Amino acid sequence: MTAVACGSQPPLLRRRFRVAMGDTDAAQVVYFAAPARWAESMVSEWLAIAGFATSRLLAAGFGTPAVHAEFTYRSCLRLDEEVDACLRLERLSERSFTLRSDFALVGASEPAIQIRLTQVYARTSGPALEVLPLPPELADRLEGRSRPAHLRLG
């Protein structure tokens, strides 16, 4: 079986699932917005594994809001098809990171759907969001250089 290509970097997270009825339209083809939920779920899961669970960040007055999203649909996925999902780092800067989620039919070498999501690290308490430099621990985890430990949030 061929695994979906995740690029040159090792994936941050891999998952396999079946396309559910609630993710399809009347023609039993994936509804265009469903992969956004799949991608967000993978990002949230990885953040929690990395020690930056969204609930923990928000409770401390921080967050990782999305500032850009890009969707590419190369082919359709259908009800009950098995999907390989791969999350990887595509770009990292001082204040943002872009993660790419690839969704491919099991056995395919190319993804049917790709989502690129750029997020920033921000202080969420106060009257407006304040974009901050990424915590070094988060940048290290995104690049696969360290494992979760006690974290400094801000």
Short mmCIF file of C-alpha atoms in Angstrom, two decimals:
data_model
loop_
_atom_site.label_atom_id
_atom_site.label_comp_id
_atom_site.label_asym_id
_atom_site.label_seq_id
_atom_site.Cartn_x
_atom_site.Cartn_y
_atom_site.Cartn_z
CA MET A 1 0.00 0.00 0.00
CA THR A 2 1.27 3.48 -0.89
CA ALA A 3 1.21 6.11 1.83
CA VAL A 4 0.24 9.63 0.94
CA ALA A 5 3.27 11.81 0.32
CA CYS A 6 3.87 14.17 3.24
CA GLY A 7 6.75 16.08 1.71
CA SER A 8 10.38 16.02 2.76
CA GLN A 9 9.68 16.65 6.44
CA PRO A 10 8.28 13.93 8.67
CA PRO A 11 4.58 14.46 9.34
CA LEU A 12 3.47 16.07 12.58
CA LEU A 13 0.41 13.81 12.61
CA ARG A 14 -1.14 11.03 10.52
CA ARG A 15 -4.68 9.73 10.74
CA ARG A 16 -6.87 7.31 8.79
CA PHE A 17 -10.66 7.59 8.71
CA ARG A 18 -13.71 6.87 6.56
CA VAL A 19 -15.75 9.59 4.90
CA ALA A 20 -18.90 9.86 7.02
CA MET A 21 -22.42 10.57 5.77
CA GLY A 22 -22.40 13.93 7.56
CA ASP A 23 -19.37 14.98 5.46
CA THR A 24 -21.09 14.42 2.11
CA ASP A 25 -23.71 16.09 -0.06
CA ALA A 26 -26.74 14.46 -1.71
CA ALA A 27 -24.48 12.91 -4.38
CA GLN A 28 -22.43 11.24 -1.59
CA VAL A 29 -19.39 13.35 -2.52
CA VAL A 30 -17.47 15.20 0.20
CA TYR A 31 -19.14 18.54 0.85
CA PHE A 32 -16.63 21.33 0.13
CA ALA A 33 -16.49 22.57 3.75
CA ALA A 34 -16.00 19.17 5.44
CA PRO A 35 -12.21 19.05 4.91
CA ALA A 36 -11.89 22.34 6.82
CA ARG A 37 -13.25 20.55 9.88
CA TRP A 38 -10.90 17.59 9.28
CA ALA A 39 -7.91 19.94 9.05
CA GLU A 40 -8.92 21.90 12.16
CA SER A 41 -9.33 18.65 14.08
CA MET A 42 -5.83 17.52 13.11
CA VAL A 43 -4.30 20.89 14.02
CA SER A 44 -6.10 20.93 17.39
CA GLU A 45 -5.03 17.36 18.13
CA TRP A 46 -1.41 18.10 17.27
CA LEU A 47 -1.40 21.29 19.36
CA ALA A 48 -2.71 19.29 22.35
CA ILE A 49 -0.09 16.55 21.84
CA ALA A 50 2.60 19.24 21.58
CA GLY A 51 1.52 20.76 24.91
CA PHE A 52 -0.40 23.72 23.49
CA ALA A 53 -4.01 22.58 23.85
CA THR A 54 -6.35 25.31 22.65
CA SER A 55 -8.33 25.26 25.91
CA ARG A 56 -5.12 25.74 27.90
CA LEU A 57 -3.96 28.59 25.68
CA LEU A 58 -7.32 30.38 25.87
CA ALA A 59 -7.49 29.98 29.65
CA ALA A 60 -4.09 31.69 29.86
CA GLY A 61 -5.21 34.54 27.55
CA PHE A 62 -3.52 33.33 24.35
CA GLY A 63 -4.54 31.61 21.13
CA THR A 64 -3.51 30.63 17.63
CA PRO A 65 -6.08 32.30 15.36
CA ALA A 66 -6.08 31.53 11.65
CA VAL A 67 -5.13 34.42 9.37
CA HIS A 68 -5.14 32.64 6.01
CA ALA A 69 -6.65 29.44 4.60
CA GLU A 70 -6.18 27.92 1.16
CA PHE A 71 -8.09 24.92 -0.20
CA THR A 72 -7.15 22.83 -3.24
CA TYR A 73 -9.50 20.12 -4.51
CA ARG A 74 -7.77 17.82 -7.03
CA SER A 75 -10.29 14.98 -7.00
CA CYS A 76 -13.37 14.04 -5.05
CA LEU A 77 -13.69 11.77 -2.06
CA ARG A 78 -16.93 9.83 -1.56
CA LEU A 79 -19.02 8.35 1.23
CA ASP A 80 -17.35 5.42 3.03
CA GLU A 81 -14.01 5.80 1.23
CA GLU A 82 -11.00 5.38 3.48
CA VAL A 83 -8.80 8.46 3.73
CA ASP A 84 -5.18 8.89 4.76
CA ALA A 85 -4.67 12.28 6.41
CA CYS A 86 -1.28 13.89 6.94
CA LEU A 87 -0.43 17.12 8.77
CA ARG A 88 2.94 18.74 8.22
CA LEU A 89 4.72 22.04 8.70
CA GLU A 90 4.97 23.99 5.48
CA ARG A 91 6.31 27.35 6.70
CA LEU A 92 7.52 28.83 9.96
CA SER A 93 8.27 32.48 10.73
CA GLU A 94 8.80 34.49 13.88
CA ARG A 95 5.07 35.16 14.35
CA SER A 96 3.24 32.57 12.25
CA PHE A 97 3.21 29.00 11.03
CA THR A 98 1.57 27.37 8.04
CA LEU A 99 0.42 23.78 8.33
CA ARG A 100 -0.62 21.68 5.35
CA SER A 101 -3.23 18.96 5.68
CA ASP A 102 -3.29 16.39 2.89
CA PHE A 103 -6.28 14.07 2.46
CA ALA A 104 -5.83 11.15 0.06
CA LEU A 105 -7.73 8.05 -0.82
CA VAL A 106 -5.96 5.12 0.87
CA GLY A 107 -3.39 3.78 -1.57
CA ALA A 108 -3.12 7.00 -3.58
CA SER A 109 0.24 8.71 -3.92
CA GLU A 110 -1.23 12.20 -4.31
CA PRO A 111 -3.74 13.97 -2.07
CA ALA A 112 -7.28 14.54 -3.32
CA ILE A 113 -7.59 17.60 -1.09
CA GLN A 114 -4.97 19.92 0.42
CA ILE A 115 -5.56 22.62 2.97
CA ARG A 116 -2.96 25.19 3.98
CA LEU A 117 -3.73 27.03 7.20
CA THR A 118 -1.63 29.92 8.49
CA GLN A 119 -1.97 30.77 12.16
CA VAL A 120 -0.40 33.35 14.45
CA TYR A 121 0.29 33.30 18.15
CA ALA A 122 -1.67 36.06 19.89
CA ARG A 123 -2.70 37.46 23.23
CA THR A 124 -6.49 37.14 23.26
CA SER A 125 -7.20 39.00 26.49
CA GLY A 126 -7.81 42.72 26.19
CA PRO A 127 -9.74 44.81 23.70
CA ALA A 128 -7.91 43.52 20.58
CA LEU A 129 -5.74 40.60 19.54
CA GLU A 130 -2.03 41.26 19.93
CA VAL A 131 0.13 39.13 17.63
CA LEU A 132 3.25 37.95 19.44
CA PRO A 133 6.39 36.02 18.50
CA LEU A 134 5.83 32.27 18.62
CA PRO A 135 6.97 30.74 21.89
CA PRO A 136 10.31 28.97 21.28
CA GLU A 137 8.80 25.72 22.61
CA LEU A 138 6.07 25.84 19.96
CA ALA A 139 8.55 26.59 17.16
CA ASP A 140 10.77 23.73 18.36
CA ARG A 141 7.86 21.28 18.37
CA LEU A 142 6.71 22.41 14.93
CA GLU A 143 10.21 21.68 13.62
CA GLY A 144 10.35 18.37 15.53
CA ARG A 145 13.25 19.47 17.74
CA SER A 146 11.76 18.82 21.17
CA ARG A 147 9.07 17.03 23.13
CA PRO A 148 6.41 18.53 25.41
CA ALA A 149 7.50 19.58 28.89
CA HIS A 150 6.40 22.34 31.24
CA LEU A 151 5.62 25.24 28.92
CA ARG A 152 5.79 28.99 29.11
CA LEU A 153 2.76 30.48 27.35
CA GLY A 154 3.64 34.14 27.07
#
